[in-house]
N, CA and C of each residue as an Amber inpcrd file, in Angstrom:
protein
   663
  73.1870000 117.0750000 116.5450000  73.7090000 115.7370000 116.3180000
  75.1710000 115.6810000 116.7540000  75.5810000 114.5030000 117.2490000
  76.9670000 114.3190000 117.6640000  77.8700000 114.3030000 116.4460000
  78.9540000 115.0800000 116.4340000  79.8680000 115.0560000 115.2840000
  80.3760000 113.6430000 115.0170000  80.5740000 113.3300000 113.7460000
  81.0080000 111.9830000 113.3850000  82.3680000 111.6600000 114.0010000
  83.2500000 112.6360000 114.0760000  84.5620000 112.3780000 114.6750000
  84.4270000 111.9460000 116.1320000  83.4410000 112.4920000 116.8170000
  83.1880000 112.0880000 118.2030000  82.5750000 110.6970000 118.2500000
  81.6300000 110.4330000 117.3540000  81.0240000 109.0970000 117.2900000
  82.0780000 108.0180000 117.0730000  82.9680000 108.2820000 116.1370000
  83.9480000 107.2590000 115.7640000  84.9560000 107.0310000 116.8850000
  85.3320000 108.1120000 117.5740000  86.2770000 107.9690000 118.6820000
  85.6290000 107.2300000 119.8450000  84.4030000 107.5970000 120.1730000
  83.7180000 106.9840000 121.3070000  83.4260000 105.5120000 121.0600000
  82.9290000 105.2070000 119.8710000  82.5080000 103.8350000 119.5690000
  83.6830000 102.8720000 119.5130000  84.8540000 103.3780000 119.1710000
  86.0110000 102.4900000 119.0350000  86.9230000 102.5250000 120.2590000
  86.5080000 103.2280000 121.3180000  87.4040000 103.4240000 122.4570000
  87.7810000 102.1130000 123.1380000  86.8220000 101.2130000 123.3150000
  87.1310000  99.9520000 123.9900000  88.1370000  99.1370000 123.1890000
  87.9150000  99.0650000 121.8640000  88.8420000  98.3180000 121.0180000
  90.2180000  98.9680000 121.0040000  90.2380000 100.2950000 121.0180000
  91.5020000 101.0340000 121.0660000  92.2590000 100.7180000 122.3490000
  91.5460000 100.7240000 123.4550000  92.1760000 100.4430000 124.7440000
  92.7300000  99.0270000 124.7830000  91.9840000  98.0820000 124.2280000
  92.4540000  96.6910000 124.2050000  93.7550000  96.5700000 123.4260000
  93.8260000  97.2670000 122.2760000  95.0540000  97.2290000 121.4780000
  96.2250000  97.8240000 122.2550000  95.9950000  98.9750000 122.9010000
  97.0640000  99.6390000 123.6480000  97.5540000  98.7800000 124.8140000
  96.6480000  97.9850000 125.3910000  96.9740000  97.2240000 126.5870000
  97.3860000  95.7880000 126.2960000  97.7010000  95.4800000 125.0570000
  98.1540000  94.1240000 124.7310000  99.4310000  93.8200000 125.5060000
  99.6270000  92.5460000 125.8300000 100.8060000  92.1830000 126.6180000
 102.0840000  92.4630000 125.8400000 102.0830000  92.2150000 124.5220000
 103.2930000  92.4780000 123.7400000 103.6740000  93.9490000 123.8070000
 102.6920000  94.8300000 123.5770000 103.0110000  96.2540000 123.5860000
 103.4090000  96.7070000 124.9850000 102.7590000  96.1710000 125.9990000
 103.1330000  96.5250000 127.3650000 104.5700000  96.1300000 127.6810000
 104.9710000  94.9490000 127.2410000 106.3400000  94.4930000 127.4810000
 107.3400000  95.3030000 126.6660000 106.9630000  95.6520000 125.4350000
 107.8520000  96.4500000 124.5900000 108.0720000  97.8330000 125.2020000
 106.9590000  98.4900000 125.5750000 107.0580000  99.8330000 126.1470000
 107.6940000  99.8250000 127.5330000 107.6090000  98.6940000 128.2060000
 108.2250000  98.5840000 129.5240000 109.7060000  98.2630000 129.4690000
 110.2510000  98.1570000 128.2560000 111.6690000  97.8710000 128.1200000
 112.0470000  96.4430000 128.4420000 111.0650000  95.5290000 128.4300000
 111.3400000  94.1480000 128.8090000 111.5300000  93.2430000 127.5960000
 111.5140000  93.8170000 126.4060000 111.7920000  93.0590000 125.1970000
 112.9840000  93.6960000 124.4880000 113.6770000  92.9010000 123.7140000
 114.8840000  93.3860000 123.0660000 114.6170000  94.0800000 121.7420000
 115.7100000  94.5430000 121.1580000 115.6420000  95.2430000 119.8800000
 115.0610000  94.3500000 118.7820000 115.2830000  93.0460000 118.8870000
 114.7410000  92.1320000 117.8750000 113.2160000  92.2200000 117.8220000
 112.5800000  92.3450000 118.9800000 111.1180000  92.4500000 119.0090000
 110.6600000  93.7440000 118.3530000 111.3660000  94.8290000 118.6190000
 111.0380000  96.1110000 117.9820000 111.2120000  96.0110000 116.4690000
 112.2710000  95.3420000 116.0380000 112.5020000  95.1590000 114.5970000
 111.3830000  94.3460000 113.9690000 110.9950000  93.2770000 114.6360000
 109.9310000  92.4230000 114.0800000 108.6140000  93.1920000 113.9930000
 108.3320000  94.0010000 114.9820000 107.1210000  94.8300000 114.9500000
 107.1810000  95.8100000 113.7800000 108.3370000  96.4320000 113.5760000
 108.4850000  97.3790000 112.4750000 108.3000000  96.6860000 111.1350000
 108.7770000  95.4630000 111.0170000 108.5600000  94.6870000 109.7850000
 107.0700000  94.4790000 109.5200000 106.3190000  94.1890000 110.5610000
 104.8760000  93.9690000 110.3700000 104.1810000  95.2550000 109.9290000
 104.6180000  96.3850000 110.4740000 104.0480000  97.6680000 110.0480000
 104.2780000  97.9130000 108.5590000 105.4080000  97.4600000 108.0530000
 105.7140000  97.6610000 106.6390000 104.6330000  97.0380000 105.7450000
 104.1660000  95.8540000 106.0890000 103.1180000  95.2080000 105.2950000
 101.8020000  95.9870000 105.3670000 101.4830000  96.4870000 106.5500000
 100.2300000  97.2230000 106.7370000 100.2530000  98.5280000 105.9410000
 101.3490000  99.2520000 106.0360000 101.4170000 100.5580000 105.3550000
 101.6300000 100.4140000 103.8510000 102.2180000  99.3310000 103.4410000
 102.2890000  99.0830000 101.9990000 100.8740000  98.9300000 101.4420000
 100.0230000  98.1970000 102.1470000  98.6320000  98.0440000 101.6920000
  97.9000000  99.3760000 101.6950000  98.0930000 100.1800000 102.7370000
  97.4250000 101.4830000 102.8180000  97.8740000 102.4330000 101.7100000
  99.1670000 102.4880000 101.4750000  99.7030000 103.5380000 100.6180000
  99.7680000 103.1440000  99.1500000  99.8050000 101.8510000  98.8500000
  99.7040000 101.4430000  97.4580000  98.3250000 101.7650000  96.8960000
  97.3230000 101.8180000  97.7520000  95.9510000 102.1160000  97.3140000
  95.6660000 103.6050000  97.2460000  96.5250000 104.4210000  97.8350000
  96.2130000 105.8460000  97.9930000  96.0310000 106.5480000  96.6510000
  96.8800000 106.2320000  95.6800000  96.7820000 106.9050000  94.3870000
  95.4510000 106.6700000  93.7000000  94.9260000 105.4650000  93.8110000
  93.6470000 105.1280000  93.1830000  92.4830000 105.8570000  93.8340000
  92.6570000 106.2250000  95.1050000  91.5590000 106.8220000  95.8640000
  91.6710000 108.3340000  95.9900000  92.7180000 108.9120000  95.4420000
  92.9720000 110.3380000  95.6530000  91.8440000 111.2230000  95.1550000
  91.1280000 110.7930000  94.1160000  90.0380000 111.5960000  93.5660000
  88.6640000 111.1410000  94.0460000  88.6340000 110.1430000  94.9020000
  87.3470000 109.6500000  95.4010000  86.7290000 110.6750000  96.3490000
  85.4250000 110.9520000  96.2320000  84.8160000 111.9890000  97.0900000
  84.8110000 111.6420000  98.5720000  84.8250000 110.3600000  98.9040000
  84.8060000 109.9560000 100.3140000  86.2290000 109.8280000 100.8630000
  87.0560000 109.0350000 100.1920000  88.4010000 108.7640000 100.7040000
  89.4240000 109.8140000 100.2920000  89.2080000 110.4440000  99.1510000
  90.2090000 111.3470000  98.5920000  90.6840000 112.4500000  99.5190000
  89.7820000 113.1280000 100.2540000  90.2510000 114.2120000 101.1250000
  91.2380000 113.7690000 102.2030000  91.2720000 112.4720000 102.5080000
  92.1560000 111.9770000 103.5560000  93.5340000 111.5760000 103.0260000
  93.6550000 111.4600000 101.7170000  94.9120000 111.0220000 101.1090000
  95.8640000 112.2090000 101.0430000  96.9080000 112.1570000 101.8570000
  97.8690000 113.2640000 101.9310000  99.2830000 112.7020000 101.9730000
 100.1210000 113.2280000 101.1070000 101.4900000 112.7420000 101.0450000
 102.2830000 112.9660000 102.3120000 101.9400000 114.0070000 103.0880000
 102.7150000 114.2610000 104.2980000 102.4350000 113.2440000 105.4020000
 101.4460000 112.3770000 105.1850000 101.1940000 111.2940000 106.1260000
 101.9460000 110.0130000 105.7690000 102.3170000 109.8440000 104.5180000
 102.8410000 108.5590000 104.0570000 104.0250000 108.1170000 104.9140000
 104.0110000 106.8450000 105.3000000 105.0040000 106.3020000 106.2160000
 105.9460000 105.2930000 105.5690000 105.6340000 104.8030000 104.3920000
 106.4240000 103.7130000 103.8300000 107.8940000 104.0780000 103.6240000
 108.2330000 105.2500000 103.0650000 109.6610000 105.5740000 102.9200000
 110.3920000 105.6110000 104.2660000 109.7560000 106.1670000 105.2960000
 110.3850000 106.2110000 106.6170000 110.5390000 104.8130000 107.1990000
 109.5280000 103.9740000 107.0110000 109.6170000 102.5920000 107.4900000
 110.7860000 101.8690000 106.8300000 110.9550000 102.0610000 105.5290000
 112.0290000 101.3700000 104.8200000 113.4000000 101.8700000 105.2730000
 113.4990000 103.1550000 105.5550000 114.7600000 103.6760000 106.0830000
 115.0360000 103.0970000 107.4690000 114.0100000 103.0040000 108.3010000
 114.1830000 102.3950000 109.6200000 114.6300000 100.9470000 109.5020000
 114.0280000 100.1980000 108.5980000 114.3830000  98.7850000 108.4480000
 115.7890000  98.6230000 107.8990000 116.2010000  99.5130000 107.0110000
 117.6040000  99.4960000 106.5650000 118.5410000  99.6450000 107.7590000
 118.1840000 100.5430000 108.6530000 119.0220000 100.7950000 109.8320000
 118.9660000  99.6180000 110.8060000 117.7900000  99.0940000 111.0330000
 117.6290000  98.0190000 112.0100000 118.3270000  96.7420000 111.5690000
 118.3440000  96.4880000 110.2640000 118.9630000  95.2620000 109.7610000
 120.4390000  95.4320000 109.4490000 120.8990000  96.6700000 109.3520000
 122.3130000  96.9080000 109.1030000 122.6010000  97.2300000 107.6530000
 123.6580000  97.9890000 107.4420000 124.0230000  98.4330000 106.1000000
 124.2190000  97.2450000 105.1630000 123.6130000  97.3530000 103.9930000
 123.7830000  96.3230000 102.9720000 122.8760000  95.1190000 103.1060000
 122.1350000  95.0250000 104.1940000 121.2630000  93.8650000 104.3830000
 120.0500000  93.9490000 103.4590000 119.7210000  92.8380000 102.8330000
 118.5360000  92.7810000 101.9740000 117.3800000  92.2350000 102.8080000
 116.7910000  93.1220000 103.6250000 115.7740000  92.6490000 104.5620000
 114.4930000  92.2050000 103.8680000 114.2890000  92.6400000 102.6180000
 113.0860000  92.2200000 101.9030000 113.1360000  90.7440000 101.5130000
 114.3390000  90.2140000 101.3550000 114.4820000  88.8210000 100.9280000
 113.9840000  87.8880000 102.0300000 112.9640000  87.1590000 101.7210000
 112.4350000  86.2040000 102.6790000 111.5280000  86.7880000 103.7350000
 111.3160000  88.1070000 103.7120000 110.4480000  88.7170000 104.7220000
 108.9940000  88.3370000 104.4560000 108.3430000  87.8050000 105.4680000
 106.9540000  87.3800000 105.3200000 106.1390000  87.9070000 106.4950000
 104.8800000  88.2610000 106.2500000 104.0460000  88.7390000 107.3530000
 103.6400000  87.6010000 108.2730000 103.4460000  87.9230000 109.5320000
 102.8010000  86.9810000 110.4310000 101.3610000  86.7450000 109.9520000
 100.7410000  85.6350000 110.3190000  99.3750000  85.3650000 109.8390000
  98.3970000  86.5030000 110.1220000  98.4530000  87.0800000 111.3200000
  97.5320000  88.1770000 111.6450000  97.8390000  89.4120000 110.8090000
  99.1150000  89.6440000 110.5310000  99.4860000  90.7820000 109.6940000
  98.9630000  90.6030000 108.2870000  99.0640000  89.3930000 107.7620000
  98.5510000  89.1260000 106.4160000  97.0500000  89.3730000 106.3480000
  96.3210000  88.9590000 107.3750000  94.8720000  89.2040000 107.3920000
  94.5820000  90.7000000 107.4360000  95.3510000  91.4270000 108.2160000
  95.1790000  92.8800000 108.3570000  95.4320000  93.5720000 107.0150000
  96.5600000  93.2760000 106.3980000  96.8940000  93.9070000 105.1200000
  95.8960000  93.5180000 104.0380000  95.4520000  92.2770000 104.0460000
  94.4730000  91.8330000 103.0510000  93.1530000  92.5810000 103.2180000
  92.7530000  92.8190000 104.4530000  91.4990000  93.5490000 104.6790000
  91.6150000  94.9920000 104.1880000  92.7620000  95.6310000 104.4290000
  92.9500000  96.9930000 103.9320000  92.8760000  97.0080000 102.4100000
  93.5490000  96.0660000 101.7640000  93.5280000  96.0110000 100.2960000
  92.1150000  95.7670000  99.7720000  91.3580000  94.9410000 100.4870000
  89.9850000  94.6350000 100.0670000  89.0960000  95.8730000 100.1060000
  89.1270000  96.6070000 101.2190000  88.2530000  97.7800000 101.3030000
  88.7440000  98.8840000 100.3720000  90.0490000  98.9480000 100.1570000
  90.5760000  99.9670000  99.2360000  90.0650000  99.7490000  97.8210000
  89.8490000  98.4940000  97.4540000  89.3240000  98.1770000  96.1180000
  87.8350000  98.4770000  96.0040000  87.0890000  98.1600000  97.0550000
  85.6340000  98.0880000  96.9220000  84.8430000  99.0640000  97.7850000
  85.4920000  99.6980000  98.7730000  84.7010000 100.4440000  99.7440000
  85.5170000 101.6110000 100.3050000  85.4040000 102.7910000  99.7280000
  86.1870000 103.9360000 100.1990000  85.9570000 104.2640000 101.6710000
  84.7310000 104.1230000 102.1460000  84.4740000 104.3960000 103.5620000
  85.2610000 103.4730000 104.4700000  85.3930000 102.2200000 104.0710000
  86.2010000 101.2850000 104.8430000  87.6650000 101.6690000 104.8610000
  88.1340000 102.1820000 103.7260000  89.5220000 102.6590000 103.6720000
  89.7250000 103.8090000 104.6560000  88.7550000 104.7130000 104.7360000
  88.8500000 105.8270000 105.6920000  88.9550000 105.2920000 107.1240000
  88.2150000 104.2400000 107.4370000  88.2720000 103.6680000 108.7840000
  89.6840000 103.2220000 109.1270000  90.3460000 102.5450000 108.2020000
  91.7060000 102.0710000 108.4550000  92.7000000 103.2260000 108.4500000
  92.4780000 104.1900000 107.5850000  93.3290000 105.3790000 107.5370000
  93.2870000 106.0970000 108.8860000  92.1030000 106.2770000 109.4140000
  91.9230000 106.9560000 110.6930000  92.6180000 106.2010000 111.8270000
  92.3830000 104.9110000 111.9190000  92.9360000 104.1590000 113.0460000
  94.4550000 104.1200000 113.0060000  95.0420000 104.0910000 111.8100000
  96.4980000 104.0280000 111.7190000  97.1460000 105.3970000 111.9140000
  96.8240000 106.3490000 111.0690000  97.6030000 107.5820000 111.0440000
  97.3810000 108.4540000 112.2780000  96.1470000 108.5390000 112.7530000
  95.9580000 109.3330000 113.9590000  96.5900000 108.6540000 115.1700000
  96.6300000 107.3300000 115.1460000  97.3350000 106.6190000 116.2060000
  98.8330000 106.8870000 116.1760000  99.3940000 106.9440000 114.9700000
 100.8300000 107.2250000 114.8530000 101.1730000 108.6070000 115.3800000
 100.2930000 109.5570000 115.1100000 100.5420000 110.9250000 115.5530000
 100.3620000 111.0910000 117.0580000  99.6620000 110.1570000 117.6780000
  99.3810000 110.2580000 119.1150000 100.2140000 109.2370000 119.8950000
  99.6700000 108.0590000 120.1090000 100.3700000 107.0490000 120.9030000
 101.6840000 106.6100000 120.3020000 101.8180000 106.7460000 118.9840000
 103.0750000 106.3650000 118.3620000 104.2700000 107.1210000 118.9050000
 104.0310000 108.3250000 119.4030000 105.1350000 109.1170000 119.9420000
 105.6740000 108.5240000 121.2460000 104.8280000 107.8050000 121.9600000
 105.2840000 107.0990000 123.1600000 106.2330000 105.9790000 122.7650000
 105.8830000 105.2600000 121.7030000 106.7530000 104.1830000 121.2220000
 108.1000000 104.7500000 120.7950000 108.0700000 105.8800000 120.0790000
 109.3250000 106.4980000 119.6360000 110.2220000 106.8350000 120.8220000
 109.6510000 107.4830000 121.8330000 110.4410000 107.8600000 122.9930000
 111.0350000 106.6580000 123.7090000 110.2470000 105.5850000 123.8230000
 110.7370000 104.3680000 124.4650000 111.8630000 103.7500000 123.6540000
 111.6980000 103.7060000 122.3350000 112.7250000 103.1100000 121.4760000
 114.0320000 103.8880000 121.5580000 113.9330000 105.2110000 121.5610000
 115.1490000 106.0290000 121.6610000 115.8790000 105.7670000 122.9820000
 115.1180000 105.6720000 124.0430000 115.7120000 105.4790000 125.3670000
 116.2410000 104.0590000 125.5510000 115.4760000 103.0710000 125.0810000
 115.8090000 101.6760000 125.3610000 116.8980000 101.1460000 124.4600000
 116.8490000 101.4920000 123.1690000 117.7930000 100.9070000 122.2120000
 118.7720000 101.9270000 121.6360000 118.7560000 103.1310000 122.1490000
 119.7850000 104.0900000 121.8200000 119.7010000 104.7270000 120.4490000
 118.5110000 104.7540000 119.8510000 118.3830000 105.4400000 118.5670000
 118.5210000 106.9520000 118.7720000 119.0850000 107.6100000 117.7640000
 119.1620000 109.0690000 117.8210000 117.7520000 109.6470000 117.8550000
 117.5930000 110.7560000 118.5650000 116.2670000 111.3700000 118.6770000
 115.7340000 111.7100000 117.2920000 114.5900000 111.1270000 116.9630000
 113.9190000 111.3200000 115.6760000 114.8060000 110.9020000 114.5000000
 115.7240000 109.9560000 114.7590000 116.6600000 109.5280000 113.7260000
 116.3380000 108.1550000 113.1770000 117.3190000 107.5840000 112.4750000
 117.1340000 106.2650000 111.8760000 116.7810000 105.2410000 112.9520000
 115.7800000 104.4490000 112.6410000 115.2510000 103.4770000 113.5890000
 113.8980000 103.8870000 114.1340000 113.6400000 105.2100000 114.1730000
 112.3490000 105.6980000 114.6730000 111.7280000 106.7280000 113.7270000
 112.2300000 106.8010000 112.5040000 111.7130000 107.8140000 111.5730000
 110.2450000 107.5880000 111.2200000 109.7900000 106.3630000 111.3490000
 108.3720000 106.0770000 111.1090000 107.4640000 106.9770000 111.9420000
 107.9060000 107.3250000 113.1440000 107.0850000 108.1040000 114.0660000
 107.3060000 109.6140000 113.9350000 108.1350000 110.0170000 112.9880000
 108.4810000 111.4360000 112.8240000 107.7990000 111.9720000 111.5670000
 106.8460000 112.8460000 111.7520000 106.0820000 113.4200000 110.6360000
 106.6720000 114.7960000 110.3090000 107.6960000 114.7880000 109.4860000
 108.3910000 116.0400000 109.1930000 107.4970000 117.0360000 108.4520000
 106.5270000 116.5070000 107.6990000 105.6390000 117.3910000 106.9480000
 104.4730000 117.9290000 107.7500000 104.3940000 117.5620000 109.0310000
 103.2900000 118.0000000 109.8910000 103.8900000 118.6590000 111.1300000
 104.2340000 119.9360000 111.0410000 104.9040000 120.6000000 112.1590000
 104.0110000 120.8090000 113.3820000 102.6950000 120.8140000 113.1890000
 101.7690000 121.0290000 114.3020000 100.7550000 119.8870000 114.3330000
 101.1020000 118.7610000 114.9860000 100.1950000 117.6130000 115.0040000
  98.8200000 117.9260000 115.5840000  98.7530000 118.7720000 116.6090000
  97.4540000 119.0890000 117.2170000  96.5410000 119.7700000 116.2100000
  97.0820000 120.7320000 115.4630000  96.2850000 121.4080000 114.4440000
  95.8870000 120.4450000 113.3440000  96.8090000 119.5650000 112.9660000
  96.4940000 118.5940000 111.9250000  95.3440000 117.6840000 112.3580000
  95.3820000 117.2220000 113.6030000  94.3210000 116.3300000 114.0750000
  92.9740000 117.0480000 114.1180000  92.9790000 118.3290000 114.4250000
  91.7220000 119.0870000 114.3620000  91.1910000 119.1400000 112.9330000
  92.0880000 119.3660000 111.9780000  91.6800000 119.3960000 110.5710000
  91.1550000 118.0260000 110.1230000  91.8130000 116.9840000 110.5860000
  91.4040000 115.6250000 110.2190000  90.0050000 115.3330000 110.7620000
  89.7640000 115.7250000 112.0090000  88.4310000 115.4870000 112.5810000
  87.3640000 116.2980000 111.8530000  87.7200000 117.4770000 111.3760000
  86.7760000 118.2740000 110.5840000  86.4420000 117.5540000 109.2810000
  87.4270000 116.8890000 108.6760000  87.1640000 116.1010000 107.4670000
  86.2020000 114.9480000 107.7840000  86.4190000 114.2900000 108.9210000
  85.4940000 113.2230000 109.3080000  84.0770000 113.7670000 109.4830000
  83.9550000 114.9060000 110.1270000  82.6270000 115.4840000 110.3680000
  81.9290000 115.8440000 109.0650000  82.7070000 116.1490000 108.0310000
  82.1320000 116.5690000 106.7470000  82.0580000 115.4380000 105.7280000
  82.3660000 114.2180000 106.1330000  82.4110000 113.1160000 105.1750000
  81.0540000 112.9630000 104.4790000  81.0340000 112.8750000 103.1580000
  79.7580000 112.9160000 102.4220000  79.0810000 111.5490000 102.3190000
  78.6420000 111.0110000 103.4650000  77.9330000 109.7310000 103.4960000
  76.7570000 109.8540000 104.4460000  75.7990000 108.9110000 104.3300000
  74.6240000 108.9550000 105.2000000  74.9130000 108.2660000 106.5390000
  73.9150000 108.2730000 107.4100000  74.1100000 107.7450000 108.7570000
  74.3950000 106.2460000 108.7590000  73.7660000 105.5170000 107.8540000
  74.0140000 104.0740000 107.7850000  75.4600000 103.7990000 107.4090000
  75.9730000 104.5580000 106.4440000  77.3600000 104.3770000 106.0420000
  78.3080000 104.7900000 107.1630000  77.9670000 105.8190000 107.8980000
  78.8080000 106.2050000 109.0360000  78.9030000 105.0630000 110.0460000
  77.7800000 104.3830000 110.2790000  77.8200000 103.2630000 111.2210000
  78.6950000 102.1380000 110.6970000  78.6460000 101.9020000 109.3930000
  79.5140000 100.8770000 108.7950000  80.9850000 101.2550000 108.9770000
  81.3000000 102.5330000 108.8320000  82.6860000 102.9820000 109.0180000
  83.1150000 102.7900000 110.4650000  82.2350000 103.1270000 111.3980000
  82.5390000 102.9180000 112.8160000  82.8220000 101.4390000 113.0830000
  81.9920000 100.5740000 112.5340000  82.1890000  99.1360000 112.7260000
  83.5250000  98.6810000 112.1440000  83.9110000  99.2640000 111.0190000
  85.1950000  98.8970000 110.4110000  86.3590000  99.4020000 111.2470000
  86.1780000 100.5410000 111.9140000  87.2060000 101.0070000 112.8520000
  87.4250000  99.9850000 113.9580000  86.3330000  99.4770000 114.4950000
  86.4560000  98.4500000 115.5320000  87.2000000  97.2390000 114.9820000
  86.8650000  96.8640000 113.7620000  87.5300000  95.7220000 113.1390000
  89.0230000  96.0000000 112.9570000  89.3650000  97.2270000 112.5620000
  90.7660000  97.5850000 112.3670000  91.5470000  97.4420000 113.6710000
  90.9770000  97.9150000 114.7610000  91.6560000  97.7760000 116.0450000
  91.8000000  96.3060000 116.4250000  90.7760000  95.5020000 116.1420000
  90.8580000  94.0750000 116.4490000  91.9430000  93.3890000 115.6150000
  92.0590000  93.7760000 114.3550000  93.1040000  93.2170000 113.5000000
  94.4880000  93.6070000 114.0230000  94.6140000  94.8250000 114.4840000
  95.8790000  95.2790000 115.0450000  96.2130000  94.5230000 116.3310000
  95.2140000  94.3100000 117.1720000  95.4250000  93.5630000 118.4080000
  95.8580000  92.1360000 118.1100000  95.3150000  91.5490000 117.0440000
  95.7120000  90.1950000 116.6520000  97.1770000  90.1410000 116.2290000
  97.6600000  91.2060000 115.5970000  99.0910000  91.2660000 115.2520000
  99.9260000  91.2540000 116.5250000  99.5220000  92.0270000 117.5250000
 100.2430000  92.0290000 118.7970000 100.2430000  90.6310000 119.4260000
  99.1100000  89.9350000 119.3080000  99.0340000  88.5860000 119.8750000
 100.0010000  87.6430000 119.1650000 100.0750000  87.7490000 117.8380000
 101.0250000  86.9180000 117.0900000 102.4620000  87.2460000 117.4810000
 102.7590000  88.5340000 117.6100000 104.1030000  88.9300000 118.0350000
 104.4040000  88.4040000 119.4400000 103.3890000  88.4530000 120.3050000
 103.5780000  87.9550000 121.6600000 103.8940000  86.4740000 121.7140000
 103.4100000  85.7190000 120.7240000 103.7220000  84.2980000 120.6620000
 105.1890000  84.0630000 120.3260000 105.7980000  85.0390000 119.6650000
 107.1980000  84.8920000 119.2520000 108.1910000  85.4090000 120.2840000
 107.7110000  86.2740000 121.1760000 108.6270000  86.8890000 122.1410000
 108.0570000  86.7640000 123.5440000 108.9360000  86.4910000 124.4560000
 108.5510000  86.4530000 125.8630000 109.3870000  87.4850000 126.6070000
 108.7800000  88.1690000 127.5510000 109.4950000  89.2210000 128.2790000
 110.6440000  88.6390000 129.0790000 111.7650000  89.2950000 128.9780000
 112.9020000  88.9310000 129.8290000 112.6390000  89.4490000 131.2410000
 113.2380000  88.8340000 132.2610000 113.0360000  89.3470000 133.6270000
 113.5990000  90.7530000 133.7580000 112.9810000  91.5910000 134.5680000
 113.5040000  92.9540000 134.7570000 114.9520000  92.9360000 135.2320000
 115.6900000  93.9480000 134.7870000 117.0800000  94.0450000 135.1990000
 117.1590000  94.3040000 136.7010000 118.1600000  93.7390000 137.3340000
 118.3350000  93.9430000 138.7710000 118.6270000  95.3970000 139.0680000
 118.0290000  95.8880000 140.1530000 118.2820000  97.2590000 140.5720000
 117.4190000  98.2540000 139.8790000
C-alpha cells in the first residue's frame, strides 16, 4: 500500500502549486511589493497560527492529533516578535487589527476542526508547518534581501525554527507519524480532502491580499 504521507502529498500537489503560484506571492517573492505588503501578510498569519496553537493544548493527548503537537513547532511567539519589529517599538499593533475575510474563514475552519475533528486538525497542521519548514525559507531569504532584515533576525523569526536543528530529519519523522496515524482508509481520505481545503483557504488569503496591493513597476536597470 502507498504510505499515507505519499498519498497526502500527491493528492494535494495541485492545490499546493496553485497556492505557491498566486499572483500576490509571486509579486512578493519577486521584490515587486513593499514592506507594507509583507507586514500585512505576517498579520494574517498571526490569526491562522493563533487558531492552530490555541487548540494544541486540548489535543495534546488525543491519539490522532496528539503526536503532531510539538512545542518546537509553535510559531505564535515568533510571529508576535516579528510584528513588534515590523510595526516599530511601542506600537500596539493588536489594537484594531482585524483579519481579512478569507483569513477569518481560514482561522474559523481551523478552530472548527480542532473542536470536533482531530484528523482535520492534522490536515491543517501538516499544510502549515511543513510548508513553513520548506517553502517558507524562500520567503525568509527574500525578505532579508529585499527589506534588509538581519539574517534569521527580527522580522523573519517566524521562519526560523530554533528548536529544529535538522529540518530534513524532522520532516522524515513527521512523515513517519502520518504513515502511522491510527485511522482507517475512509478517514485518511477525509484528511486528504481537508488538506486540499486548507490549501484553497490559504490561496483565498493570497487573493484577498492581492486585492489590497498592486505590484509596483520593476526598478530601472
